[in-house]
mmCIF file of C-alpha atoms in Angstrom:
data_model
loop_
_atom_site.group_PDB
_atom_site.id
_atom_site.type_symbol
_atom_site.label_atom_id
_atom_site.label_comp_id
_atom_site.label_asym_id
_atom_site.label_seq_id
_atom_site.Cartn_x
_atom_site.Cartn_y
_atom_site.Cartn_z
ATOM 1 C CA MET A 1 9.974 5.253 -24.519
ATOM 2 C CA ARG A 2 9.415 2.601 -21.795
ATOM 3 C CA LYS A 3 7.639 -0.674 -22.505
ATOM 4 C CA TYR A 4 4.751 -1.435 -20.180
ATOM 5 C CA HIS A 5 3.417 -4.751 -19.112
ATOM 6 C CA ALA A 6 -0.132 -5.466 -20.203
ATOM 7 C CA LEU A 7 -2.323 -6.208 -17.227
ATOM 8 C CA PRO A 8 -3.332 -9.925 -17.336
ATOM 9 C CA VAL A 9 -7.080 -10.247 -17.884
ATOM 10 C CA THR A 10 -7.708 -12.444 -14.836
ATOM 11 C CA LEU A 11 -5.634 -10.250 -12.565
ATOM 12 C CA LEU A 12 -7.149 -7.056 -13.939
ATOM 13 C CA ALA A 13 -10.607 -8.432 -13.232
ATOM 14 C CA ALA A 14 -9.614 -9.295 -9.667
ATOM 15 C CA LEU A 15 -8.138 -5.854 -9.077
ATOM 16 C CA ALA A 16 -11.118 -4.103 -10.570
ATOM 17 C CA LEU A 17 -13.505 -6.081 -8.400
ATOM 18 C CA THR A 18 -11.498 -5.230 -5.300
ATOM 19 C CA ALA A 19 -11.318 -1.559 -6.158
ATOM 20 C CA CYS A 20 -15.116 -1.461 -6.177
ATOM 21 C CA GLN A 21 -15.347 -2.885 -2.690
ATOM 22 C CA ASN A 22 -14.547 -0.020 -0.354
ATOM 23 C CA GLY A 23 -12.488 -1.083 2.638
ATOM 24 C CA THR A 24 -12.408 -4.837 1.917
ATOM 25 C CA GLY A 25 -9.154 -6.640 2.282
ATOM 26 C CA THR A 26 -7.344 -3.798 3.866
ATOM 27 C CA LYS A 27 -7.039 -5.371 7.233
ATOM 28 C CA ASP A 28 -7.536 -6.440 4.650
ATOM 29 C CA GLU A 29 10.715 -44.019 17.806
ATOM 30 C CA GLY A 30 13.207 -43.467 19.866
ATOM 31 C CA ALA A 31 14.616 -46.662 21.352
ATOM 32 C CA ALA A 32 12.152 -49.569 21.729
ATOM 33 C CA HIS A 33 10.593 -49.950 25.155
ATOM 34 C CA PRO A 34 11.804 -52.978 27.185
ATOM 35 C CA ASP A 35 9.621 -56.074 27.364
ATOM 36 C CA PRO A 36 7.252 -55.676 30.311
ATOM 37 C CA ALA A 37 8.065 -59.214 31.488
ATOM 38 C CA SER A 38 11.798 -58.683 31.471
ATOM 39 C CA ALA A 39 11.478 -55.234 32.993
ATOM 40 C CA THR A 40 9.555 -56.407 36.078
ATOM 41 C CA VAL A 41 11.444 -55.431 39.159
ATOM 42 C CA THR A 42 11.507 -57.483 42.351
ATOM 43 C CA ALA A 43 11.840 -54.709 44.845
ATOM 44 C CA THR A 44 13.131 -56.720 47.802
ATOM 45 C CA HIS A 45 12.894 -54.745 51.012
ATOM 46 C CA PRO A 46 15.497 -55.435 53.698
ATOM 47 C CA ALA A 47 14.145 -56.625 57.035
ATOM 48 C CA GLU A 48 13.639 -53.889 59.512
ATOM 49 C CA ASP A 49 15.770 -54.340 62.566
ATOM 50 C CA GLY A 50 14.305 -52.492 65.463
ATOM 51 C CA GLY A 51 17.120 -53.677 67.756
ATOM 52 C CA SER A 52 14.957 -56.431 69.304
ATOM 53 C CA GLY A 53 15.194 -58.955 66.468
ATOM 54 C CA LYS A 54 11.667 -58.173 65.321
ATOM 55 C CA GLY A 55 10.637 -56.876 61.959
ATOM 56 C CA THR A 56 11.995 -59.767 59.913
ATOM 57 C CA GLY A 57 8.604 -61.123 58.961
ATOM 58 C CA GLY A 58 6.946 -59.930 55.767
ATOM 59 C CA ALA A 59 10.145 -58.823 54.126
ATOM 60 C CA THR A 60 9.544 -61.140 51.213
ATOM 61 C CA GLY A 61 10.220 -58.621 48.503
ATOM 62 C CA THR A 62 6.802 -58.982 46.910
ATOM 63 C CA GLN A 63 5.916 -55.344 47.280
ATOM 64 C CA GLY A 64 6.770 -52.844 44.599
ATOM 65 C CA THR A 65 6.558 -55.315 41.717
ATOM 66 C CA SER A 66 3.293 -54.028 40.339
ATOM 67 C CA GLY A 67 3.618 -51.019 38.048
ATOM 68 C CA ALA A 68 7.292 -51.526 37.293
ATOM 69 C CA THR A 69 6.467 -52.914 33.887
ATOM 70 C CA GLY A 70 8.810 -50.809 31.785
ATOM 71 C CA THR A 71 6.013 -48.986 29.974
ATOM 72 C CA GLN A 72 7.217 -45.517 30.962
ATOM 73 C CA PRO A 73 9.711 -43.850 28.581
ATOM 74 C CA ALA A 74 13.276 -43.712 29.767
ATOM 75 C CA LYS A 75 14.351 -40.543 31.487
ATOM 76 C CA GLY A 76 15.501 -38.006 28.954
ATOM 77 C CA ASP A 77 13.384 -39.428 26.099
ATOM 78 C CA LYS A 78 13.126 -36.552 23.559
ATOM 79 C CA SER A 79 10.699 -38.141 21.113
ATOM 80 C CA ALA A 80 7.987 -35.607 21.978
ATOM 81 C CA THR A 81 10.357 -32.721 21.307
ATOM 82 C CA GLY A 82 11.324 -34.275 17.990
ATOM 83 C CA ASP A 83 7.681 -34.584 16.978
ATOM 84 C CA LYS A 84 7.106 -30.888 17.709
ATOM 85 C CA ALA A 85 10.112 -29.885 15.621
ATOM 86 C CA ALA A 86 8.846 -32.036 12.763
ATOM 87 C CA LYS A 87 5.464 -30.316 12.920
ATOM 88 C CA ASP A 88 7.121 -26.898 12.819
ATOM 89 C CA THR A 89 9.062 -27.738 9.655
ATOM 90 C CA THR A 90 5.991 -29.144 7.936
ATOM 91 C CA ALA A 91 3.579 -26.439 9.047
ATOM 92 C CA PRO A 92 0.929 -25.632 6.424
ATOM 93 C CA ARG A 93 1.668 -22.620 4.216
ATOM 94 C CA VAL A 94 -0.766 -20.402 2.390
ATOM 95 C CA SER A 95 -0.475 -17.390 0.120
ATOM 96 C CA CYS A 96 -0.369 -13.954 1.679
ATOM 97 C CA ASN A 97 -3.199 -11.759 0.434
ATOM 98 C CA GLY A 98 -5.759 -9.254 1.566
ATOM 99 C CA SER A 99 -7.647 -11.804 3.666
ATOM 100 C CA ASN A 100 -4.823 -12.724 6.046
ATOM 101 C CA THR A 101 -2.683 -9.585 6.138
ATOM 102 C CA THR A 102 -2.836 -5.870 6.759
ATOM 103 C CA VAL A 103 -1.212 -3.619 4.175
ATOM 104 C CA THR A 104 0.029 -0.055 4.540
ATOM 105 C CA ALA A 105 1.437 2.336 1.941
ATOM 106 C CA GLN A 106 3.671 5.104 3.267
ATOM 107 C CA PRO A 107 5.582 7.690 1.211
ATOM 108 C CA VAL A 108 9.119 8.168 2.561
ATOM 109 C CA ARG A 109 11.499 11.127 2.556
ATOM 110 C CA ARG A 110 14.473 9.095 1.432
ATOM 111 C CA PRO A 111 14.955 7.967 -1.214
ATOM 112 C CA LEU A 112 13.173 10.730 -3.072
ATOM 113 C CA ASN A 113 9.867 9.890 -4.746
ATOM 114 C CA HIS A 114 9.590 6.532 -3.033
ATOM 115 C CA MET A 115 6.846 4.755 -1.126
ATOM 116 C CA LEU A 116 7.066 1.756 1.216
ATOM 117 C CA LEU A 117 4.534 -1.067 1.205
ATOM 118 C CA THR A 118 4.334 -3.071 4.426
ATOM 119 C CA VAL A 119 2.447 -6.367 4.700
ATOM 120 C CA LYS A 120 1.868 -7.938 8.123
ATOM 121 C CA ASN A 121 0.700 -11.540 8.501
ATOM 122 C CA THR A 122 -2.394 -11.406 10.700
ATOM 123 C CA GLY A 123 -3.339 -15.055 10.141
ATOM 124 C CA SER A 124 -2.455 -18.179 12.109
ATOM 125 C CA LYS A 125 -0.370 -19.900 9.405
ATOM 126 C CA LEU A 126 2.849 -19.224 7.529
ATOM 127 C CA CYS A 127 2.123 -17.252 4.382
ATOM 128 C CA ASP A 128 4.207 -16.702 1.251
ATOM 129 C CA LEU A 129 4.639 -13.357 -0.474
ATOM 130 C CA THR A 130 5.290 -14.524 -4.014
ATOM 131 C CA TYR A 131 6.915 -12.425 -6.724
ATOM 132 C CA TYR A 132 6.026 -8.727 -6.455
ATOM 133 C CA PRO A 133 2.935 -6.645 -5.713
ATOM 134 C CA VAL A 134 0.707 -5.745 -8.651
ATOM 135 C CA LEU A 135 -0.092 -2.058 -8.218
ATOM 136 C CA ARG A 136 -2.992 -0.126 -9.612
ATOM 137 C CA PHE A 137 -3.616 3.544 -8.921
ATOM 138 C CA ASP A 138 -7.210 4.550 -9.507
ATOM 139 C CA GLU A 139 -8.243 3.152 -12.910
ATOM 140 C CA MET A 140 -4.826 2.735 -14.531
ATOM 141 C CA GLN A 141 -4.692 0.040 -17.193
ATOM 142 C CA TRP A 142 -1.002 -0.883 -17.119
ATOM 143 C CA VAL A 143 1.126 -2.801 -14.661
ATOM 144 C CA PRO A 144 4.221 -1.157 -13.153
ATOM 145 C CA ARG A 145 7.203 -3.314 -14.022
ATOM 146 C CA PRO A 146 9.209 -5.036 -11.279
ATOM 147 C CA ILE A 147 12.812 -4.197 -10.467
ATOM 148 C CA GLU A 148 14.493 -7.474 -11.395
ATOM 149 C CA ASP A 149 17.652 -6.701 -9.426
ATOM 150 C CA SER A 150 15.564 -6.862 -6.253
ATOM 151 C CA LYS A 151 14.414 -10.465 -6.818
ATOM 152 C CA PRO A 152 15.249 -12.497 -3.682
ATOM 153 C CA GLN A 153 16.876 -15.926 -3.799
ATOM 154 C CA ALA A 154 13.924 -17.472 -1.984
ATOM 155 C CA VAL A 155 10.255 -16.669 -1.547
ATOM 156 C CA THR A 156 9.573 -14.247 1.279
ATOM 157 C CA THR A 157 7.678 -16.240 3.927
ATOM 158 C CA LEU A 158 6.003 -14.607 6.901
ATOM 159 C CA ALA A 159 5.234 -16.287 10.203
ATOM 160 C CA PRO A 160 2.165 -14.997 12.040
ATOM 161 C CA GLY A 161 2.935 -11.460 13.200
ATOM 162 C CA GLU A 162 5.868 -10.924 10.839
ATOM 163 C CA SER A 163 6.053 -8.293 8.100
ATOM 164 C CA GLY A 164 7.352 -8.135 4.544
ATOM 165 C CA TYR A 165 8.110 -5.110 2.389
ATOM 166 C CA ALA A 166 8.230 -3.736 -1.133
ATOM 167 C CA GLY A 167 9.630 -0.444 -2.297
ATOM 168 C CA VAL A 168 7.861 1.655 -4.912
ATOM 169 C CA SER A 169 9.739 4.148 -7.074
ATOM 170 C CA LEU A 170 6.978 6.577 -7.931
ATOM 171 C CA SER A 171 8.574 8.963 -10.399
ATOM 172 C CA ALA A 172 11.860 9.951 -11.982
ATOM 173 C CA ALA A 173 13.921 12.264 -9.802
ATOM 174 C CA ASP A 174 15.198 14.097 -12.884
ATOM 175 C CA GLY A 175 11.726 14.706 -14.255
ATOM 176 C CA SER A 176 12.233 12.476 -17.288
ATOM 177 C CA GLY A 177 9.037 10.516 -16.697
ATOM 178 C CA GLU A 178 5.923 11.030 -18.761
ATOM 179 C CA TRP A 179 2.189 11.227 -18.040
ATOM 180 C CA GLY A 180 2.658 12.368 -14.470
ATOM 181 C CA THR A 181 -0.522 12.314 -12.417
ATOM 182 C CA THR A 182 -1.738 12.023 -8.839
ATOM 183 C CA GLY A 183 -3.334 8.841 -7.577
ATOM 184 C CA HIS A 184 -5.868 8.861 -4.769
ATOM 185 C CA LYS A 185 -6.703 5.162 -4.520
ATOM 186 C CA LEU A 186 -4.269 2.238 -4.533
ATOM 187 C CA THR A 187 -5.055 -1.425 -5.107
ATOM 188 C CA VAL A 188 -2.345 -3.920 -4.174
ATOM 189 C CA GLY A 189 -2.753 -7.262 -5.911
ATOM 190 C CA PHE A 190 -1.106 -10.506 -4.825
ATOM 191 C CA GLN A 191 0.210 -13.168 -7.162
ATOM 192 C CA GLY A 192 -0.241 -16.916 -6.745
ATOM 193 C CA ARG A 193 2.263 -19.731 -7.186
ATOM 194 C CA THR A 194 2.783 -18.907 -10.850
ATOM 195 C CA PRO A 195 3.613 -15.468 -12.300
ATOM 196 C CA ASN A 196 0.641 -13.211 -12.998
ATOM 197 C CA SER A 197 -1.815 -15.632 -11.409
ATOM 198 C CA ASP A 198 -4.468 -14.522 -8.952
ATOM 199 C CA GLY A 199 -3.182 -14.936 -5.400
ATOM 200 C CA GLY A 200 -6.434 -14.075 -3.650
ATOM 201 C CA PRO A 201 -8.130 -10.939 -2.360
ATOM 202 C CA SER A 202 -6.358 -7.661 -3.021
ATOM 203 C CA ALA A 203 -5.752 -4.917 -0.468
ATOM 204 C CA LEU A 204 -6.728 -1.254 -0.500
ATOM 205 C CA PRO A 205 -4.246 0.588 1.718
ATOM 206 C CA ALA A 206 -5.051 4.194 2.486
ATOM 207 C CA LEU A 207 -3.067 6.938 0.769
ATOM 208 C CA PRO A 208 -2.321 10.462 2.048
ATOM 209 C CA ALA A 209 -5.225 12.870 1.606
ATOM 210 C CA LYS A 210 -3.319 14.810 -1.035
ATOM 211 C CA GLY A 211 -2.706 11.635 -3.032
ATOM 212 C CA VAL A 212 0.510 10.220 -4.454
ATOM 213 C CA TYR A 213 2.221 11.553 -7.562
ATOM 214 C CA TYR A 214 3.590 9.022 -10.041
ATOM 215 C CA ASP A 215 4.655 8.945 -13.674
ATOM 216 C CA SER A 216 5.568 6.493 -16.430
ATOM 217 C CA THR A 217 8.730 5.387 -14.605
ATOM 218 C CA LEU A 218 6.686 3.794 -11.805
ATOM 219 C CA THR A 219 8.397 0.558 -10.683
ATOM 220 C CA VAL A 220 8.209 -1.794 -7.683
ATOM 221 C CA THR A 221 10.557 -4.245 -5.969
ATOM 222 C CA TYR A 222 9.846 -7.877 -5.275
ATOM 223 C CA TRP A 223 8.531 -8.725 -1.832
ATOM 224 C CA LEU A 224 11.438 -8.656 0.617
ATOM 225 C CA ARG A 225 11.972 -9.415 4.301
ATOM 226 C CA ASP A 226 14.041 -6.336 5.082
ATOM 227 C CA MET A 227 12.663 -2.806 4.974
ATOM 228 C CA ASP A 228 16.032 -1.218 4.199
ATOM 229 C CA ASP A 229 16.540 -3.578 1.281
ATOM 230 C CA ALA A 230 13.151 -2.622 -0.113
ATOM 231 C CA LEU A 231 14.156 1.041 -0.140
ATOM 232 C CA THR A 232 17.536 0.443 -1.760
ATOM 233 C CA TYR A 233 16.256 0.430 -5.326
#
């Protein structure tokens, strides 16, 4: 007989609260500049020769000296580009949850008895999908175990507009699962920076009208970046 994970009290409370709220959470220095004094340019203008010997007066070279103080960056200065790149690499990151994502749950034909969870970052910041989704059909009191072989080497991070995925194995293909039943409501919980911690508002993705059948073999992958990978397990 399979061993089931007890639902952490804090996470169970968060999921239960979400399940009671219909529709909430579903949508969710470059080089130093030259010294102004040393950079002053004496822009001597050659005398204009109009062919008559005139035009020599006033060509003292005093014009053009103002403004050439060396305060403008040299041509090709890329310090601004470097600053932008630095900002991109240090952009603030938050946890993905029901407040800054949309979540869908879609049964698939292949593999058999599988469902795909899709999470899209609808916020304006990078968000992290940590660990794996905590699933709860209707009022179930146990947590589907994660598929450890699906654990990624790094946290799945979504830029605004990007999506992440998790695959759900709903029931045993050979019928060996126990306590088979049909779920009509699904709560998807998000974990925080530590395992089993509350990662924020849950999501309530819609299920097919006929519901989704699952049994005691219900398992889920970790959050992954690739949809095909999520459906491999």
